[in-house]
Coordinates of C-alpha atoms and ligand atoms in Angstrom, one line a residue:
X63 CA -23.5 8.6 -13.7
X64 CA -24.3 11.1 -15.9
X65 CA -24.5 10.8 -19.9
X66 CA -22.2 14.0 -20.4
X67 CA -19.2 12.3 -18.8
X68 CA -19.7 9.2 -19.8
X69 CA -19.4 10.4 -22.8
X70 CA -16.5 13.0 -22.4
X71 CA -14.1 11.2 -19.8
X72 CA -15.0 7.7 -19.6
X73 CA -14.9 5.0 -22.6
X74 CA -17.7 2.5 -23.4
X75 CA -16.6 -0.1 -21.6
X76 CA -15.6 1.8 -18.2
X77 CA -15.5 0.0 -15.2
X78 CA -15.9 0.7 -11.3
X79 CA -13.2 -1.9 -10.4
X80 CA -9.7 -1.9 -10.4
X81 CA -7.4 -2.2 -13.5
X82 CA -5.6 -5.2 -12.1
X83 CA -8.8 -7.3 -12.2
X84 CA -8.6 -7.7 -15.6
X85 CA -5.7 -9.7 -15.3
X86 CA -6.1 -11.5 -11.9
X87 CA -9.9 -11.5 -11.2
X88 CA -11.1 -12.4 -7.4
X89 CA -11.1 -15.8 -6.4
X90 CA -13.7 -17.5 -4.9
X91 CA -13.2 -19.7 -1.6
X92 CA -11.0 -22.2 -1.4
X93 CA -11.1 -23.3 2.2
X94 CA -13.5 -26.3 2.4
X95 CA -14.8 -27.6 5.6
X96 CA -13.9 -25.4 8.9
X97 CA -12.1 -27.4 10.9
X98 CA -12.7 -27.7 14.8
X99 CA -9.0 -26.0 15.5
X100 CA -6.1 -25.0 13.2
X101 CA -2.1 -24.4 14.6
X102 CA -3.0 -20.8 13.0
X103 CA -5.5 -18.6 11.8
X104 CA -5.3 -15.6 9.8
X105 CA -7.6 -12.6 9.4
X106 CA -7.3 -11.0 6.2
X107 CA -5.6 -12.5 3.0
X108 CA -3.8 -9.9 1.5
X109 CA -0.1 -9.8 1.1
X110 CA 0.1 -9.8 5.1
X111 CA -1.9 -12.8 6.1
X112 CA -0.9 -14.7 2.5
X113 CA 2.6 -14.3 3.0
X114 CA 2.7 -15.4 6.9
X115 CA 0.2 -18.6 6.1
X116 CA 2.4 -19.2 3.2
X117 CA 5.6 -19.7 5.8
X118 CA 3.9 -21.5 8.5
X119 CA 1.9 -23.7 6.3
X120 CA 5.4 -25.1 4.5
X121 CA 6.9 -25.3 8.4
X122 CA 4.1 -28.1 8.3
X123 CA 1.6 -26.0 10.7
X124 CA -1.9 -26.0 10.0
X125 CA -3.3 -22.8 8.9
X126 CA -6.4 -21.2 7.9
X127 CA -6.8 -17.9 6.3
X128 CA -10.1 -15.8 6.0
X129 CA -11.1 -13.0 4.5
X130 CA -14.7 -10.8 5.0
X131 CA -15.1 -10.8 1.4
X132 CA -13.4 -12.6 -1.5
X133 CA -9.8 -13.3 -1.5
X134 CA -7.5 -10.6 -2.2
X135 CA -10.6 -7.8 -2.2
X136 CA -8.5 -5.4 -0.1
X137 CA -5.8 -3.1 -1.3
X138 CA -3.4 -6.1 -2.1
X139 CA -4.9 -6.1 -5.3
X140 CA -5.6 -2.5 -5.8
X141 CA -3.0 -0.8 -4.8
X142 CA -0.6 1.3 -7.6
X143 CA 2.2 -1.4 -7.3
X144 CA 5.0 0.8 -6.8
X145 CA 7.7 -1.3 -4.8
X146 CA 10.2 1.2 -2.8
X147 CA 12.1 1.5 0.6
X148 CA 10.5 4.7 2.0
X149 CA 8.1 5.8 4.3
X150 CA 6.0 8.9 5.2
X151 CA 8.3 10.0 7.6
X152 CA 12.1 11.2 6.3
X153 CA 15.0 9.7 7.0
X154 CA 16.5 13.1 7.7
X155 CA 13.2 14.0 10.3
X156 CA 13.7 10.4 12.0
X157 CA 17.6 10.9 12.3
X158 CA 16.9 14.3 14.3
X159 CA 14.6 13.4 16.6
X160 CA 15.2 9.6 17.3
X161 CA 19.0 9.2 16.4
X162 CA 21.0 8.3 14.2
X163 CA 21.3 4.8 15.3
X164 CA 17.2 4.6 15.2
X165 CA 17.2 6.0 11.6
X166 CA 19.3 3.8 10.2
X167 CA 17.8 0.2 11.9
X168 CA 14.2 1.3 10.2
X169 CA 15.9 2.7 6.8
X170 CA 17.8 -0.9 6.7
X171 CA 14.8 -2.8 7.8
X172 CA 12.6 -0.8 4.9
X173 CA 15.8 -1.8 2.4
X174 CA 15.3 -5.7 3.8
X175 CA 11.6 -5.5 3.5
X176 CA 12.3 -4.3 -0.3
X177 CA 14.8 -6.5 -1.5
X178 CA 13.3 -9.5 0.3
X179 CA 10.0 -9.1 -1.5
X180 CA 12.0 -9.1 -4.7
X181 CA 14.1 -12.2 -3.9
X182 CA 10.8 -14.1 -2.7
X183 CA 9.0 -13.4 -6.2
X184 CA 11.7 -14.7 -7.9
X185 CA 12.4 -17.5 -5.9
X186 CA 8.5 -18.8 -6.0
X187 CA 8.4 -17.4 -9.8
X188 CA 5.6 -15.4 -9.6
X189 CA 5.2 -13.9 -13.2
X190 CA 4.2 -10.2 -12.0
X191 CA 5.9 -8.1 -14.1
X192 CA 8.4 -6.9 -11.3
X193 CA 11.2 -4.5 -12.2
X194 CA 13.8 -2.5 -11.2
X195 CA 12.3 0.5 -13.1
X196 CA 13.8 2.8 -11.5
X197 CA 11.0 6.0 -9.3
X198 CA 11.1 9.9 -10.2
X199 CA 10.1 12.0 -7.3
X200 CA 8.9 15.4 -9.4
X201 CA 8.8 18.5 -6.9
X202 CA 6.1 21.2 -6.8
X203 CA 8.2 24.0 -5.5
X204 CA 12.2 25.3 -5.2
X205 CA 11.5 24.7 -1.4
X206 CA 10.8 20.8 -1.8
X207 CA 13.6 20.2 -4.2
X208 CA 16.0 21.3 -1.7
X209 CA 14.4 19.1 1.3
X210 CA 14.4 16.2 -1.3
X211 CA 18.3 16.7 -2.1
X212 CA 19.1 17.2 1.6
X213 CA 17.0 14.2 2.1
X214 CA 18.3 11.8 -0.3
X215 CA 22.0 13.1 0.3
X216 CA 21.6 12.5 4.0
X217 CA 20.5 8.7 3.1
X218 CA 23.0 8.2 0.6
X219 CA 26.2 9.3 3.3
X220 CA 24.4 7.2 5.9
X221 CA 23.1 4.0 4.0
X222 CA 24.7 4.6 0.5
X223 CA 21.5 4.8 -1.2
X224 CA 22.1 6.0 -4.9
X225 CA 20.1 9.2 -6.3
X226 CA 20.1 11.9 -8.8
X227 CA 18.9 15.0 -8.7
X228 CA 16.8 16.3 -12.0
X229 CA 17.0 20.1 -12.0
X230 CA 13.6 21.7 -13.5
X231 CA 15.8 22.4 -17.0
X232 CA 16.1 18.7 -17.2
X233 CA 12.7 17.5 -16.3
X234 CA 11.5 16.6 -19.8
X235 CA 14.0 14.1 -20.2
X236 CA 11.7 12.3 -17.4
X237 CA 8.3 13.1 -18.1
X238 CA 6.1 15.2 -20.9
X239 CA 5.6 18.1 -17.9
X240 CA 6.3 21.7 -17.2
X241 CA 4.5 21.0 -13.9
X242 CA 7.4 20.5 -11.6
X243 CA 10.3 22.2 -10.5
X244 CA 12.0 19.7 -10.9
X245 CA 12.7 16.3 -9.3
X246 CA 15.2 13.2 -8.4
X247 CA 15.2 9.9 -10.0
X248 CA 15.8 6.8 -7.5
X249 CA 17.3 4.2 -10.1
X250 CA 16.8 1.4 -8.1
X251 CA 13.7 1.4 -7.1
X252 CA 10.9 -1.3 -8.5
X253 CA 7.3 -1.6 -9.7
X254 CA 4.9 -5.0 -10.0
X255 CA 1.5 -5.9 -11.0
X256 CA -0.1 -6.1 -7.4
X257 CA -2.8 -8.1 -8.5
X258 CA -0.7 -10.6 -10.3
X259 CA 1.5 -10.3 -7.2
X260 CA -1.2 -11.4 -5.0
X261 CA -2.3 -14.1 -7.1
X262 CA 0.7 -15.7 -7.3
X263 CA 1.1 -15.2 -3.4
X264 CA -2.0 -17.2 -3.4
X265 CA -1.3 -20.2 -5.3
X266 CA 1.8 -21.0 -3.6
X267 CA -0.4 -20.7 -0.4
X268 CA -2.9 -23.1 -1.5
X269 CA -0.4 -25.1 -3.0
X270 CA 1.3 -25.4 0.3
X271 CA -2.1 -26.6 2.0
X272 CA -3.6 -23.1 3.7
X273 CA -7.6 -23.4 3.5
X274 CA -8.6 -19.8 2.4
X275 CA -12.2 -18.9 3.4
X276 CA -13.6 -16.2 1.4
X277 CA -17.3 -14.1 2.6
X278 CA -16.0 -15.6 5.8
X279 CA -16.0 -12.5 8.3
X280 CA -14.1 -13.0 11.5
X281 CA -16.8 -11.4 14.2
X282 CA -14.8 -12.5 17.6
X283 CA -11.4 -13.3 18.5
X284 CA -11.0 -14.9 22.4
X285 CA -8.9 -16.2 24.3
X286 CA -10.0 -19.5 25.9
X287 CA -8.7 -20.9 29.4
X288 CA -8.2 -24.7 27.0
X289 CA -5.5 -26.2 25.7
X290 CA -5.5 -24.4 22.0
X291 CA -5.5 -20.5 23.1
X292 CA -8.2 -18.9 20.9
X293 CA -12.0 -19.6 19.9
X294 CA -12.2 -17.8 16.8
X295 CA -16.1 -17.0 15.7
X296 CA -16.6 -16.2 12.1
X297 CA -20.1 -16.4 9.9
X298 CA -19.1 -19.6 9.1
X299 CA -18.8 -21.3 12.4
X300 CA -16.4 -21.3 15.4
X301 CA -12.9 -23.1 15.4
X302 CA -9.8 -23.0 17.8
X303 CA -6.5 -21.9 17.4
X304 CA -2.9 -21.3 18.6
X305 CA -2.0 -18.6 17.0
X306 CA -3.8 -15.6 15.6
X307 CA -2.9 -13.0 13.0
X308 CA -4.8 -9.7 12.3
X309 CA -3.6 -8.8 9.1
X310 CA -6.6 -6.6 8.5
X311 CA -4.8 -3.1 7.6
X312 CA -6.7 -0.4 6.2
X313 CA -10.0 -2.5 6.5
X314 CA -9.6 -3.2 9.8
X315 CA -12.9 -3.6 11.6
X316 CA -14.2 -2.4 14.8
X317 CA -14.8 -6.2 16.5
X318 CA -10.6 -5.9 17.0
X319 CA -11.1 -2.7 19.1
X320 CA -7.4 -2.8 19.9
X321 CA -6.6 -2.7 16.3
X322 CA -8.9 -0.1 15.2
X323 CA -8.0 2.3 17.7
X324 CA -4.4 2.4 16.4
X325 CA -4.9 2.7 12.2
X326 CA -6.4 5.5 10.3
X327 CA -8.2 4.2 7.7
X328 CA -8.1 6.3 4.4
X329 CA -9.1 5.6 0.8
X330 CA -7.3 5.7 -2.1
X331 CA -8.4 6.7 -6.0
X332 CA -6.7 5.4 -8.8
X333 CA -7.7 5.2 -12.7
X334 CA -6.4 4.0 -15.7
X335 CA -6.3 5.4 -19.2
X336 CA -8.0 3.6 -22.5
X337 CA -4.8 2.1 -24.5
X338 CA -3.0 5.3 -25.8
X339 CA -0.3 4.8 -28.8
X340 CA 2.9 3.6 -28.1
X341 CA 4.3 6.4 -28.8
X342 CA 2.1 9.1 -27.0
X343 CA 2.6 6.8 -23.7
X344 CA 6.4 6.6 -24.1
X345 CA 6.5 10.4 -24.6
X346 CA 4.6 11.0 -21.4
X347 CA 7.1 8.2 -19.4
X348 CA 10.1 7.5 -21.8
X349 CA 11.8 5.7 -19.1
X350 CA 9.1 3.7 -17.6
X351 CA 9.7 4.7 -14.2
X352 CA 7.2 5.2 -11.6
X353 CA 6.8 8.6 -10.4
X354 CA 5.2 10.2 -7.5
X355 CA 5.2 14.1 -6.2
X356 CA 6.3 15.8 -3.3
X357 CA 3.4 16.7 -1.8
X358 CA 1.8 15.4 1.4
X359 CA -1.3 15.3 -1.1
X360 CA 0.5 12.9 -3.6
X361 CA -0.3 12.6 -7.5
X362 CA 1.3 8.9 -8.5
X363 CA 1.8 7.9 -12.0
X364 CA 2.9 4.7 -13.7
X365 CA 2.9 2.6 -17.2
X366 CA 0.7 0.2 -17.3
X367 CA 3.0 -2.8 -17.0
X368 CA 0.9 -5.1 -19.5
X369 CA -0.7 -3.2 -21.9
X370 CA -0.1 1.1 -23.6
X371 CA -1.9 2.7 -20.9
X372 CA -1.4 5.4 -18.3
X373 CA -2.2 4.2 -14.6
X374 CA -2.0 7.0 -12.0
X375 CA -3.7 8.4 -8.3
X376 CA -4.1 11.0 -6.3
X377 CA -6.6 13.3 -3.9
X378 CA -6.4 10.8 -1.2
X379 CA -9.1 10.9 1.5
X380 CA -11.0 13.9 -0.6
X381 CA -14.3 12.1 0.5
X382 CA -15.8 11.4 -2.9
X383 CA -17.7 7.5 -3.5
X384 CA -19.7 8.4 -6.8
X385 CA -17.6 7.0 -9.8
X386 CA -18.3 9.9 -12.3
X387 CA -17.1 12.7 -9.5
X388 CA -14.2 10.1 -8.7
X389 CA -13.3 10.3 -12.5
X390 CA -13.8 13.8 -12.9
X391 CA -11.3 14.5 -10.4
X392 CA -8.8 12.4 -11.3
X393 CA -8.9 13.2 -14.9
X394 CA -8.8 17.2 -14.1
X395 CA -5.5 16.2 -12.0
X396 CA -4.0 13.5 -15.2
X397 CA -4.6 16.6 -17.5
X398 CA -3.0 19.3 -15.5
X399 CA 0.4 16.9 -15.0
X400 CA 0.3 15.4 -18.5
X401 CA -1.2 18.0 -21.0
X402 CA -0.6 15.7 -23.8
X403 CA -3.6 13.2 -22.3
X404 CA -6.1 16.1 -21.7
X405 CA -8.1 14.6 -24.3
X406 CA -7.9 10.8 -23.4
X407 CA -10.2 8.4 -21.8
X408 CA -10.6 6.4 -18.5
X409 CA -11.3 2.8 -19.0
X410 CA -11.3 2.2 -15.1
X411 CA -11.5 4.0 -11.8
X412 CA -11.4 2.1 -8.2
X413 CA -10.4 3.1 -4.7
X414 CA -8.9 1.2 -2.0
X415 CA -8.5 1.5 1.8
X416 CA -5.0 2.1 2.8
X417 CA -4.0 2.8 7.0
X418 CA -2.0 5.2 8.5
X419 CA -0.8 5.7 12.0
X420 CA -0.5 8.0 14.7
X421 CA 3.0 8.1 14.2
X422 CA 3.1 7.8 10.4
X423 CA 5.1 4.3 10.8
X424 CA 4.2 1.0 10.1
X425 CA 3.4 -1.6 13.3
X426 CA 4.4 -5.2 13.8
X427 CA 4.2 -6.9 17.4
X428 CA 2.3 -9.1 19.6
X429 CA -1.1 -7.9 21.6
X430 CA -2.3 -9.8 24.4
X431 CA -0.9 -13.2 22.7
X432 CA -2.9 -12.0 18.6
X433 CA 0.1 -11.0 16.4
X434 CA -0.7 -8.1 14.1
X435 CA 1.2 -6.1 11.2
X436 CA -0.6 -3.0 9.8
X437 CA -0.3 0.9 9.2
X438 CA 1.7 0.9 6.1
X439 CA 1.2 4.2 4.7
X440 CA 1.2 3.6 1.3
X441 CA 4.2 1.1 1.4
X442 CA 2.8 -2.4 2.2
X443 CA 3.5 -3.9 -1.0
X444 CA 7.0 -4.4 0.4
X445 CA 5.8 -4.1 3.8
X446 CA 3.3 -6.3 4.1
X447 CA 4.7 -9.5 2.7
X448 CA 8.3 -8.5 4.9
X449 CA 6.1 -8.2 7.9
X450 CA 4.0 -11.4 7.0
X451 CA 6.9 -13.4 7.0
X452 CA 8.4 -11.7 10.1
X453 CA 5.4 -12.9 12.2
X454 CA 5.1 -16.2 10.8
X455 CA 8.6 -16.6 11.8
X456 CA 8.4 -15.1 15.2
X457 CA 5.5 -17.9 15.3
X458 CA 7.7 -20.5 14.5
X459 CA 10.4 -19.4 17.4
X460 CA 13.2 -19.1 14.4
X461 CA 15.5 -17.0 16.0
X462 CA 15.5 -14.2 14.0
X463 CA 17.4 -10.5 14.7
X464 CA 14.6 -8.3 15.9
X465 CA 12.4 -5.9 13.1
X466 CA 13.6 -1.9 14.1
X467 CA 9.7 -1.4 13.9
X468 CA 8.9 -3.8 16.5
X469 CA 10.4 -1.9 19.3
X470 CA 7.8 1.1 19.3
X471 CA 4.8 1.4 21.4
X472 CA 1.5 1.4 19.1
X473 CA 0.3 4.9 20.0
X474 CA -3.7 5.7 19.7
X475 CA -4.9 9.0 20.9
X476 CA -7.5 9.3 23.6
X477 CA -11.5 9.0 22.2
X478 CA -10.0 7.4 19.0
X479 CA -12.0 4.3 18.1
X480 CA -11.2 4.0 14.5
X481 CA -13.5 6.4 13.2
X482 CA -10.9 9.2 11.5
X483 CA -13.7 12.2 11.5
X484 CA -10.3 14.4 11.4
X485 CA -9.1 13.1 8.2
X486 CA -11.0 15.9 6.4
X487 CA -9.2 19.1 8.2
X488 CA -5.5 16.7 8.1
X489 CA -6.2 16.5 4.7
X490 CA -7.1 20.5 3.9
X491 CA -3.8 20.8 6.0
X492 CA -1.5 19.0 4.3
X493 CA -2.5 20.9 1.1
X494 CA -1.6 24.5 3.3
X495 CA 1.5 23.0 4.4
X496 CA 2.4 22.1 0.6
X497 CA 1.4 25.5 -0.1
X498 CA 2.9 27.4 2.6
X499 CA 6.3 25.7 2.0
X500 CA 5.8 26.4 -2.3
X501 CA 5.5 30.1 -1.2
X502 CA 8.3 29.8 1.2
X503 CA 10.9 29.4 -1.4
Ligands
FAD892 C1 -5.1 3.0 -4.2 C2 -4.0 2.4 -3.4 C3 -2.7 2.5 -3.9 C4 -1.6 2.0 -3.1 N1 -0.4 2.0 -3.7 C5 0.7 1.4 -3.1 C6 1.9 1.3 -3.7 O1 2.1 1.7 -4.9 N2 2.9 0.7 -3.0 C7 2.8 0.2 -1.8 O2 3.7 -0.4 -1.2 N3 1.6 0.2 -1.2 C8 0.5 0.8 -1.8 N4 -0.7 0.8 -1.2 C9 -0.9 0.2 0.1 C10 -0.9 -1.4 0.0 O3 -1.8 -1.8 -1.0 C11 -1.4 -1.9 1.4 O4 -0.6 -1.4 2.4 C12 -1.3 -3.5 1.4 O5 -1.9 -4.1 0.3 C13 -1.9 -4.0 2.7 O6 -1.9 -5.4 2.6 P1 -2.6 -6.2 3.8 O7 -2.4 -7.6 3.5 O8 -2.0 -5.8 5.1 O9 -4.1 -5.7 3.8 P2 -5.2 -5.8 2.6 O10 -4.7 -6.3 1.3 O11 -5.9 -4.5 2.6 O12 -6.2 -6.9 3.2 C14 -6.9 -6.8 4.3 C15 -8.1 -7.8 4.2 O13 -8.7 -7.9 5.5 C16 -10.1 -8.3 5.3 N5 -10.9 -8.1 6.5 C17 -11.2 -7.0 7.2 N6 -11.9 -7.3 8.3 C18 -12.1 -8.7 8.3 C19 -12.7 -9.6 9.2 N7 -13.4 -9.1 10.2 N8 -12.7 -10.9 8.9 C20 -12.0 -11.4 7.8 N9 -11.4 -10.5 6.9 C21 -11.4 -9.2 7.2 C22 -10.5 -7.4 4.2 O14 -11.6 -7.8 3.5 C23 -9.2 -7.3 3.3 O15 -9.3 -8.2 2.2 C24 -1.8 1.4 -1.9 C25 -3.1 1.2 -1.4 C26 -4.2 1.8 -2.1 C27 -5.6 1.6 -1.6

């Protein structure tokens, strides 16, 4: 890294890991001696593999969980911590081409996802700063403030979802910007502390008797012609199991083949600010909602939730792994939204590996007997621990109404075997498209 930025964009104490750390550092393992066979095993211990062990583990099962490096080292504790009910694809887009029937089961099933994940942190007391803070979406043209009206004004006739629409005049009121043309504010919407999330997600588990295995990459997954259905080969050993979970998402790897020929994996930047006065902060924010833009390129920006600092993301999938270029970008993009914080540093910078999907929706189901959930877009905070939970339960035989996202067919495209060389040209393409449609209006 070179002395001039350290010097100009990044404080003294600047570190390559993510914010949330600070509070809820990386475990180490916690699984003890591998046992010759578990009921259940899990691969990958973020919010998805967590949150099913967690519910099979208290319906007595056995259950092992491991993870390829520490626990909680993929985007469950990385990610921005934005807790909402929407997904890639609009409600309005899914309505027309699927039906209206369609539209609604996923839009009720994202609303279940959301206000399940709410109930169970309260329920289990998790201390993570969740709130119904309430999400500005801040438009970069005339053209996407009208999509995002007849959007939200189609979902709150069909599913009585509130909204309000902040014309450009108005934006100030909602953050220290000339930027946008304006935007709508989601009131209900929530925010966490992911990694305080994920902690607390991980105690319960433990407490409930999951072994956890961290460094313990899962190399094989096989079905065996014995009585327990799958020899499961990790670094550490082999063991048997009944059930198997891929909970892998955006760090799926290529020894489930099946799995990474269906996810797109992408990374994600985010940064955080040095502490900024109370007052500067609350200026740039003043209602403390998170807010992200209307671009298929999205900038994101949020309060810290435990301490006077900025948080906030953007230039997804640009390509970039050195730090210093990481943090010039990002900071070029903080000081072009927020003026105000031209001048401020970055204490931290991280990135993250999210998955998307060949049809931008999230996937839960059942392959040849493994049961997976994965492809979030940028919404498995929610997602993951509703779909966790889903599985376990499907596991379990509860007899529980079918998901609306478990009825689609998990589409790959020929050739595809998990390596996304096209995310470059998608990428360059979404930013046309945003153009095109700015010009448009
Ligand atoms: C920067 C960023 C910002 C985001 N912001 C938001 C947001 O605001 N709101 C939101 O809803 N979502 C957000 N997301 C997405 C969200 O974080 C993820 O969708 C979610 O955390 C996925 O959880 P998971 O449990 O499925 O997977 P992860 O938490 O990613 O865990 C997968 C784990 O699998 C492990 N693994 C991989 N291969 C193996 C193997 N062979 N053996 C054992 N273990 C293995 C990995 O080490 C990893 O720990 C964001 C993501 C990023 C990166």
């Amino acid at each position: 890294m070179t002395h001039d930025i350290e010097t100009a964009i990044l404080t003294t104490d600047f570190r390559n890991a993510p914010y949330w750390w600070d509070a809820a550092p990386l475990a180490e393992s916690a699984g003890g001696g591998l046992a010759p066979s578990y009921d259940a095993v899990i691969v990958g211990s973020g919010y998805t593999g967590l949150r099913a062990a967690l519910t099979l583990a208290r319906a007595g099962r056995s259950v092992a969980v491991f993870d390829k490096e520490r626990p909680g080292y993929g985007a469950s504790r990385r990610n921005a911590g934005f807790l909402g009910r929407t997904l890639k694809k609009s409600y309005v887009d899914l309505k027309a081409a699927k039906g209206a029937a369609y539209a609604s089961a996923i839009y009720r099933d994202l609303s279940m996802a959301y206000e399940s994940t709410l109930a169970f942190i309260d329920e289990e007391g998790i201390d993570c700063h969740a709130v119904r803070c309430g999400r500005l979406i801040a438009v970069t043209s005339a053209a996407h403030y009208a999509g995002l009206e007849r959007e939200l004004a189609g979902m709150k006739a069909d599913l009585g979802l509130p909204y309000a629409m902040v014309p450009r005049a108005l934006m100030r009121e909602e953050m220290a910007t000339d930027l946008y043309d304006g935007g709508a504010v989601i009131p209900d919407l929530g925010s966490l502390h992911p990694g305080l999330y994920h902690r607390g997600l991980m105690t319960s588990a433990l407490a409930a008797g999951v072994a956890i295995f961290g460094n313990c990459e899962v190399t094989a997954v096989e079905q065996t012609v014995q009585g327990e259905r799958f020899r499961v080969t990790t670094i550490a050993g082999q063991t048997r199991a009944r059930d198997v979970v891929v909970a892998t998402n955006g760090y799926t790897p290529k020894s489930l083949p099946w799995h990474a020929r269906r996810v797109i994996p992408f990374v994600g930047y985010m940064a955080a600010t040095e502490p900024l006065p109370p007052a500067l902060l609350e200026k740039q924010l003043p209602h403390r909602r998170t807010v992200i833009d209307s671009n298929l390129d999205i900038d994101f920006f949020r309060p810290a939730p435990d301490s006077p600092r900025l948080l906030f993301g953007g230039a997804t999938a640009n390509g970039l792994k050195d730090p210093a270029a990481i943090a010039t970008l990002l900071h070029g993009r903080l000081a072009r939204a927020l003026p105000d914080l031209a001048d401020v540093k970055l204490s931290h910078v991280w990135t993250g590996q999210c998955a998307g999907t060949f049809d931008m929706m999230p996937h839960i189901g059942c392959h040849d007997g493994i049961w997976y959930g994965m492809g979030y877009n940028f919404a498995g905070v929610p997602m993951g621990s509703y779909f966790g939970l889903r599985i376990a339960q499907k596991i379990l035989g509860l007899p529980v109404e079918a998901s609306a996202f478990e009825a689609a067919t998990f589409p790959t495209l020929p050739f595809y075997r998990g390596n996304p060389w096209f995310l470059p040209i998608a990428m360059r393409y979404f930013a046309w498209k945003d153009a095109r449609l700015a010009r448009s209006a």
